[in-house]
Structures are given as structure tokens and as C-alpha cells.
Coordinates of C-alpha atoms and ligand atoms in Angstrom, one line a residue:
M258 CA 0.0 0.0 0.0
R259 CA 2.8 2.4 0.8
Y260 CA 4.0 4.4 -2.2
Y261 CA 4.9 7.9 -3.2
G262 CA 2.2 9.9 -4.9
I263 CA 2.6 10.8 -8.5
L264 CA 2.2 14.4 -7.5
F265 CA 4.6 16.1 -5.1
V266 CA 4.6 19.6 -4.0
L267 CA 7.2 22.2 -4.7
G268 CA 7.4 23.7 -1.3
F269 CA 9.4 26.6 0.0
T270 CA 10.7 25.6 3.4
G271 CA 11.4 28.8 5.1
A272 CA 13.8 29.2 8.0
L273 CA 12.2 28.0 11.3
S274 CA 12.7 31.4 12.9
A275 CA 10.9 33.3 10.0
K276 CA 7.3 34.1 10.7
P277 CA 5.0 32.7 9.3
A278 CA 6.8 29.5 8.3
I279 CA 6.1 26.1 6.9
F280 CA 5.9 23.1 9.2
E281 CA 5.6 19.5 7.9
R282 CA 4.9 16.0 9.2
T283 CA 5.0 12.7 7.2
L284 CA 3.3 9.6 8.6
L285 CA 1.5 6.5 7.7
L286 CA -2.3 6.8 8.1
M287 CA -5.1 4.7 6.5
G288 CA -2.4 2.4 5.1
S289 CA -0.9 5.3 3.1
R290 CA 1.8 7.9 3.3
F291 CA 0.4 11.3 4.4
D292 CA 2.5 14.5 4.0
L293 CA 1.0 17.3 6.1
T294 CA 2.1 20.9 5.6
V295 CA 0.9 24.0 7.5
V296 CA 1.9 27.6 7.5
A297 CA 2.0 28.8 11.1
E298 CA 3.7 31.4 13.3
G299 CA 6.1 29.5 15.4
A300 CA 7.0 25.8 15.9
D301 CA 4.5 25.3 18.8
A302 CA 1.6 26.4 16.8
G303 CA 2.8 24.4 13.8
A304 CA 3.1 21.2 15.9
R305 CA -0.3 21.7 17.4
Y306 CA -2.0 22.1 14.0
L307 CA -0.3 19.1 12.6
E308 CA -1.4 17.0 15.6
E309 CA -5.0 18.1 15.1
A310 CA -4.9 17.1 11.4
V311 CA -3.6 13.6 12.4
L312 CA -6.3 13.2 15.0
E313 CA -9.0 14.1 12.4
I314 CA -7.6 11.6 9.8
Q315 CA -7.4 8.9 12.5
R316 CA -11.1 9.5 13.4
I317 CA -12.2 9.2 9.8
E318 CA -10.2 6.0 9.4
R319 CA -12.0 4.5 12.4
L320 CA -15.3 5.4 10.7
I321 CA -14.7 4.1 7.2
S322 CA -12.1 1.3 7.5
S323 CA -13.2 -2.1 6.1
W324 CA -10.3 -3.8 7.8
D325 CA -11.3 -2.7 11.3
V326 CA -14.1 -5.2 12.2
N327 CA -15.4 -2.7 14.7
S328 CA -16.0 0.2 12.3
Q329 CA -19.5 1.2 11.3
T330 CA -18.6 0.4 7.7
S331 CA -17.7 -3.2 8.7
A332 CA -21.0 -3.4 10.6
I333 CA -22.9 -2.5 7.4
N334 CA -21.0 -5.2 5.4
Q335 CA -21.5 -7.9 8.0
A336 CA -25.2 -7.2 8.0
A337 CA -25.5 -7.5 4.2
G338 CA -28.6 -9.5 3.3
V339 CA -29.7 -9.6 7.0
H340 CA -30.7 -6.2 8.4
P341 CA -30.1 -2.4 8.0
V342 CA -27.5 -0.8 10.2
K343 CA -27.8 2.6 12.0
V344 CA -24.8 4.8 11.4
D345 CA -23.5 8.3 12.4
P346 CA -24.9 11.2 10.5
E347 CA -21.4 11.9 9.1
L348 CA -21.1 8.3 7.6
F349 CA -24.7 8.4 6.4
A350 CA -24.0 11.7 4.5
L351 CA -20.8 10.3 3.1
I352 CA -22.5 7.2 1.8
Q353 CA -25.3 9.3 0.3
R354 CA -22.8 11.3 -1.6
T355 CA -20.9 8.2 -2.8
V356 CA -24.1 6.8 -4.1
G357 CA -24.6 10.1 -5.9
L358 CA -21.0 9.9 -7.4
S359 CA -21.7 6.3 -8.4
R360 CA -24.7 7.5 -10.3
L361 CA -22.9 10.6 -11.8
T362 CA -20.2 8.3 -13.2
D363 CA -22.7 5.8 -14.5
G364 CA -21.3 3.1 -12.2
A365 CA -17.7 3.5 -13.3
F366 CA -17.0 4.4 -9.7
D367 CA -19.2 2.2 -7.6
I368 CA -19.2 2.3 -3.8
T369 CA -20.3 -1.4 -3.7
Y370 CA -17.4 -2.6 -5.9
A371 CA -15.6 -4.1 -2.8
S372 CA -16.9 -7.7 -3.2
M373 CA -14.6 -7.9 -6.3
D374 CA -11.5 -7.4 -4.3
R375 CA -11.5 -11.1 -3.5
L376 CA -10.9 -12.1 -7.1
W377 CA -8.2 -9.6 -8.0
R378 CA -5.2 -9.5 -5.7
Y379 CA -2.2 -7.3 -6.2
D380 CA 0.1 -8.9 -3.6
G381 CA 1.8 -11.3 -6.0
S382 CA -0.5 -14.2 -5.1
M383 CA -2.5 -14.3 -8.3
K384 CA -1.4 -17.1 -10.6
A385 CA -4.0 -16.9 -13.3
L386 CA -6.9 -14.8 -14.5
P387 CA -10.2 -15.5 -12.6
S388 CA -12.7 -17.7 -14.5
A389 CA -15.5 -16.1 -16.4
E390 CA -18.0 -17.7 -14.0
D391 CA -16.3 -16.2 -11.0
I392 CA -16.2 -12.8 -12.7
Q393 CA -19.9 -13.1 -13.4
E394 CA -20.7 -14.0 -9.9
S395 CA -18.7 -11.0 -8.6
V396 CA -20.5 -8.6 -10.9
A397 CA -23.9 -9.9 -9.7
R398 CA -23.1 -8.8 -6.1
V399 CA -22.2 -5.2 -7.2
G400 CA -24.6 -2.4 -7.8
F401 CA -25.0 0.9 -5.9
Q402 CA -28.6 1.0 -7.2
K403 CA -29.5 -1.8 -4.8
M404 CA -28.5 -0.1 -1.6
V405 CA -31.3 1.0 0.7
L406 CA -30.7 4.2 2.5
D407 CA -33.2 5.4 5.1
A408 CA -32.6 9.1 5.9
A409 CA -35.2 9.2 8.7
E410 CA -33.8 6.2 10.5
M411 CA -30.3 6.9 9.3
T412 CA -29.8 3.3 8.3
V413 CA -27.9 1.7 5.5
F414 CA -28.9 -1.8 4.1
L415 CA -27.1 -3.9 1.6
P416 CA -29.9 -6.3 0.4
T417 CA -27.8 -9.3 -0.7
T418 CA -25.4 -11.5 1.2
G419 CA -21.8 -10.9 0.1
M420 CA -22.5 -7.4 -1.0
K421 CA -19.9 -4.9 0.4
I422 CA -19.1 -1.2 0.4
G423 CA -15.5 0.0 0.5
F424 CA -13.9 3.5 0.5
G425 CA -10.7 2.5 -1.1
A426 CA -11.3 4.9 -4.0
I427 CA -12.5 7.9 -2.1
G428 CA -11.5 7.6 1.6
K429 CA -8.1 9.3 1.3
G430 CA -9.8 12.2 -0.6
Y431 CA -12.5 12.6 2.1
A432 CA -9.9 12.5 4.9
A433 CA -7.8 15.2 3.1
D434 CA -10.9 17.4 2.8
R435 CA -11.8 17.0 6.4
A436 CA -8.3 17.6 7.7
R437 CA -8.2 20.7 5.6
S438 CA -11.5 22.1 6.9
K439 CA -10.5 21.3 10.5
L440 CA -7.3 23.3 10.1
Q441 CA -9.1 26.2 8.4
T442 CA -11.7 26.3 11.2
M443 CA -8.8 26.6 13.6
G444 CA -7.5 29.6 11.6
V445 CA -4.7 28.0 9.7
S446 CA -4.3 30.3 6.7
A447 CA -2.4 28.0 4.3
G448 CA -1.4 24.4 4.0
I449 CA -1.4 21.1 2.0
I450 CA -2.8 17.7 2.9
N451 CA -1.2 15.2 0.6
A452 CA -2.5 11.6 1.0
S453 CA -0.2 9.7 -1.4
G454 CA -1.1 11.8 -4.3
D455 CA -4.6 12.8 -3.1
L456 CA -3.9 16.4 -2.4
T457 CA -5.8 19.5 -1.3
A458 CA -4.1 22.9 -0.7
W459 CA -5.3 26.3 0.5
G460 CA -3.8 29.7 0.9
Q461 CA -0.4 30.6 -0.3
Q462 CA 3.2 29.9 0.6
P463 CA 4.8 32.3 3.1
D464 CA 6.5 34.1 0.2
G465 CA 3.1 34.9 -1.3
T466 CA 3.4 32.5 -4.2
D467 CA 0.9 29.8 -5.1
W468 CA 1.5 26.2 -4.2
L469 CA 2.5 24.2 -7.3
V470 CA 2.0 20.6 -8.0
A471 CA 4.2 18.6 -10.3
I472 CA 2.6 16.3 -12.9
T473 CA 5.0 13.5 -13.4
N474 CA 4.9 10.3 -15.4
P475 CA 4.9 7.5 -12.9
L476 CA 7.4 5.7 -15.1
N477 CA 9.9 8.5 -14.7
K478 CA 9.0 10.2 -11.4
A479 CA 12.2 12.2 -11.1
K480 CA 11.3 14.4 -14.0
A481 CA 8.1 16.5 -13.9
F482 CA 6.6 17.3 -17.3
A483 CA 4.5 20.2 -15.9
W484 CA 4.0 22.3 -12.9
L485 CA 0.5 23.6 -12.2
P486 CA -0.8 25.9 -9.5
V487 CA -3.3 24.3 -7.2
D488 CA -5.3 27.5 -6.9
G489 CA -7.4 26.3 -3.9
R490 CA -8.6 23.2 -5.7
A491 CA -7.8 19.6 -4.9
V492 CA -5.6 17.5 -7.1
V493 CA -5.9 13.7 -7.0
T494 CA -4.1 11.1 -9.0
S495 CA -5.2 7.5 -9.5
G496 CA -2.7 5.1 -10.8
N497 CA -0.7 3.3 -8.2
Y498 CA 2.1 2.2 -10.5
E499 CA 3.1 -0.7 -8.1
K500 CA -0.3 -2.2 -8.0
F501 CA -1.1 -4.2 -11.1
V502 CA -0.9 -7.8 -12.4
R503 CA 0.2 -8.9 -15.9
F504 CA -1.3 -11.9 -17.8
N505 CA -0.5 -12.7 -21.4
G506 CA 1.1 -9.3 -22.0
T507 CA -1.8 -7.3 -20.6
R508 CA -1.4 -5.0 -17.7
Y509 CA -4.4 -5.1 -15.3
A510 CA -4.6 -2.1 -13.0
H511 CA -6.0 -2.3 -9.4
I512 CA -9.0 -0.3 -10.6
I513 CA -11.8 -2.5 -11.7
D514 CA -14.8 -1.8 -14.0
P515 CA -17.7 -2.8 -11.7
R516 CA -19.9 -3.4 -14.7
T517 CA -17.7 -6.0 -16.3
G518 CA -15.7 -7.3 -13.3
Y519 CA -12.4 -6.8 -15.2
P520 CA -9.7 -4.3 -14.3
S521 CA -9.2 -1.3 -16.5
T522 CA -6.3 -1.5 -18.9
G523 CA -4.4 1.0 -21.1
L524 CA -3.8 3.9 -18.6
I525 CA -0.9 4.7 -16.4
S526 CA -2.4 7.6 -14.4
V527 CA -5.4 9.9 -14.2
T528 CA -5.0 13.3 -12.4
I529 CA -8.2 15.2 -11.6
F530 CA -8.4 18.9 -10.5
A531 CA -11.7 19.6 -8.6
P532 CA -13.0 21.8 -5.8
K533 CA -13.0 18.9 -3.4
A534 CA -10.6 16.0 -2.9
E535 CA -13.5 13.6 -2.3
L536 CA -15.1 14.4 -5.7
A537 CA -11.6 14.4 -7.4
D538 CA -10.8 11.0 -5.9
A539 CA -14.1 9.3 -7.1
L540 CA -13.7 11.0 -10.6
A541 CA -10.1 9.8 -10.9
T542 CA -11.1 6.2 -10.3
A543 CA -14.1 6.6 -12.7
V544 CA -12.0 8.1 -15.5
F545 CA -9.5 5.3 -15.1
V546 CA -12.4 2.9 -15.8
M547 CA -13.9 5.1 -18.6
G548 CA -10.7 5.4 -20.6
V549 CA -9.3 8.3 -22.6
R550 CA -12.1 9.3 -24.9
T551 CA -15.2 8.8 -22.7
G552 CA -13.2 10.1 -19.6
I553 CA -12.3 13.4 -21.2
D554 CA -15.7 14.0 -22.7
F555 CA -17.2 13.3 -19.3
I556 CA -14.9 15.7 -17.5
N557 CA -15.4 18.4 -20.1
Q558 CA -19.1 18.5 -19.0
L559 CA -18.3 19.1 -15.4
P560 CA -17.8 22.7 -14.2
A561 CA -14.5 23.4 -12.3
V562 CA -13.1 20.0 -13.0
D563 CA -10.1 19.1 -15.2
V564 CA -8.1 16.0 -16.0
V565 CA -4.7 15.0 -17.2
I566 CA -4.3 11.4 -18.4
V567 CA -1.1 9.5 -19.1
D568 CA -1.7 6.4 -21.2
E569 CA 0.5 3.2 -21.5
A570 CA 2.2 4.6 -24.6
N571 CA 3.3 7.6 -22.5
K572 CA 0.9 9.9 -24.3
V573 CA -0.6 12.8 -22.3
H574 CA -4.3 13.7 -22.8
T575 CA -6.0 16.7 -21.2
S576 CA -9.4 18.2 -20.7
E577 CA -10.3 21.6 -22.2
G578 CA -9.4 23.6 -19.1
I579 CA -5.7 22.4 -19.0
N580 CA -3.1 24.1 -21.0
L581 CA 0.2 22.4 -20.5
Q582 CA 1.9 24.8 -22.9
T583 CA 1.6 27.7 -20.6
T584 CA 2.9 26.0 -17.5
V585 CA 6.4 26.3 -16.2
Q586 CA 8.7 23.5 -17.4
H587 CA 11.3 22.3 -14.8
D588 CA 13.9 19.6 -15.0
Ligands
ADP840 P1 -5.1 4.9 -6.1 O1 -5.1 3.7 -5.2 O2 -4.2 4.8 -7.2 O3 -5.0 6.2 -5.3 P2 -8.0 5.0 -6.4 O4 -8.2 6.3 -5.6 O5 -8.7 5.0 -7.6 O6 -6.5 4.8 -6.8 O7 -8.3 3.8 -5.5 C1 -8.2 2.5 -5.9 C2 -8.9 1.6 -4.9 O8 -10.3 1.7 -5.0 C3 -8.7 0.1 -5.2 O9 -7.5 -0.4 -4.6 C4 -9.9 -0.5 -4.8 O10 -9.9 -0.7 -3.3 C5 -11.0 0.5 -5.0 N1 -11.7 0.4 -6.3 C6 -11.2 -0.2 -7.5 N2 -12.0 -0.1 -8.5 C7 -13.1 0.7 -8.0 C8 -14.3 1.2 -8.6 N3 -14.5 1.0 -9.9 N4 -15.1 1.8 -7.8 C9 -14.9 2.1 -6.5 N5 -13.8 1.6 -5.9 C10 -12.8 1.0 -6.7
MG841 MG1 -9.9 7.5 -6.4

């Protein structure tokens, strides 16, 4: 799970005595590397803010983790086909939004995809492609349309046994958004929450310049092909280069098309710019499934959302709002 995001931030690390200055902390949360950056006046304030961000991310992890058998998310999965489960308003609202995102992407992102994780494993233990029957069976268990949400009772019900929800494609984005709003509420004027390439930034660097993100090709991470300003938006990349399996010359990514049961092929990375990391995270996963043409057409219809795609042939494709020609080129 641990890997470096495709994006990294060109940060100006000011001298610690300067005020305001940048304070950073890197740690493993939700099974991923998180790089937290805040602008604060003094080391004490900086450390306090970073600690609050960590606590907020840990709180979200306890709510949405499918590995933690005691999480409310696990309770929903364990009760699939049996009974509805009452959850916190926060989790209910998150699930409502993920169902909305599943609908918006026409099921390319599907919050109930999780039962497919059993068939496709990216830990080196897969020796052959799953059988067509097994794939069919896994597709039959997926379908956000089947979820039953009761807003009055605040319950979530998965009607068939074996059906599962999972936040693998959206949890890091949601956590990044929440950590950011927590810090903004505390008065932190600028910062970056980078969850392994799921990134949200606000404010400006202490020298008054914008935060920039590097767009790199995962095959050559050392060299960025473009730097873009984050301008208060979130930037999220899907495409964990380490997570794939190869059979008969085809590279199968860890993002699965819930409608066919097969992993998407042909793309190396999808980077989405959007107002919120949660939205960007779901859309990055969805565009990975949609592929270049459908993905770009889809993103061009959404206001304030842009995409940069790198395909297997190393070709870069962008939506209408991205102009790589005008960006600064670094080596
Ligand atoms: P990355 O891991 O590269 O950041 P994503 O944010 O797209 O990429 O998350 C991928 C994870 O999401 C997978 O490991 C899996 O747990 C889950 N997932 C895979 N395919 C889908 C899908 N079509 N819809 C929802 N979740 C998915
Ligand atoms: Mg995602």
C-alpha cells in the first residue's frame, strides 16, 4: 500500500525562525503515506495544528475502514442480506454522496465494488486470470442502485449476502478534505494535505506565491513534465504504479470496472483537478475505468473539474481547461 504519490509539491521551506513559516509532518495513516504541511507562526503552533490534522484523519479511518471489524462500515458489510445498520450522520451523509457519485459516473465508480477485491489480488498471489464464472458472480453482487438508505432512521442496508461497500477509491480524498476544513476552522491560513497523491491545498506559501503541483509520469517520477498551480482546488491522482498484475502481456490495474468485473487497462495515471478531494478521488477512479475518450468527454461536461491522463504509450491527454503549454517547465 505504501507508495509515493505521483504528485509532489514544490514547497518553499522557510527558516524556522521566520514568521510565518512552513511546518511539515509525514506519517502512515489509512495504510498510506500522508504528507501534512501547514503555515504557522512558530514551531509550537505548527506542531499543534499538525497534531489536530492527524487526529482528524485517524477519526475518519475508524469510521470508514473495512479492515477494522469494529467500524460502522464493517457493521454494514457484516449485516448484508440480513438487516439495516444505523450509522452516524457523518457516515450516512458520506454514503449518500458516494451513491450520488456512483450515479454521476454511471457506475464506473461504484461504492459497492468491494466484493470484487476477493478475485483480483495485487500482492503477487494471483497465478491466473479468474474464471468467467467467478467474474460473473462478482458482478452480480455489485450495484449501488440496490443499496437501501433510510434518511429518517439513518440506516444503510445492503440487500444481498456478500455485497460490500468500500472506501478504497474515495477515503483518502475525504480524509484530506476533512483535515483541511478542520485546520481552516482553527484559523490556519495555508497548508497542504497530501494523501499519497490525493492532495488539497489552500492559501499561499509564506513568500506569497501559489502552491504548485508537479505532474509526473509514474514511469519517470524524477522528472516532472509540468507544474500547475493548485489555486485552492484539490488535485488527485489514481494510478498506483506498483499495483497491477500482468497476464499474457496485458497489464491489469487495481481499478476494476464494476460493470464487467475486469480491471481497467491502457492507462498509467489519471489526475483530476476539482473543488473537493472527495469528488476528485471518485472521478479519478471513474475516468480510469472510462478510458481516454469517454473520460475526457465526461470531465469536459463538469464545471470546475479538469483532467490529465497518461496512457500506456506515454501519451498525455487533457481536458479543455488544462493548458500544459503555458505551464512552467522544470527539469
Ligand atoms: P489509487 O489507489 O491509485 O489512489 P484510487 O483512488 O482509484 O487509486 O483507489 C483505488 C482503490 O479503489 C482500489 O484499490 C480498490 O480498493 C478501489 N476500487 C477499485 N475499483 C473501483 C471502482 N470501480 N469503484 C470504486 N472503488 C474501486
Ligand atoms: Mg480514487
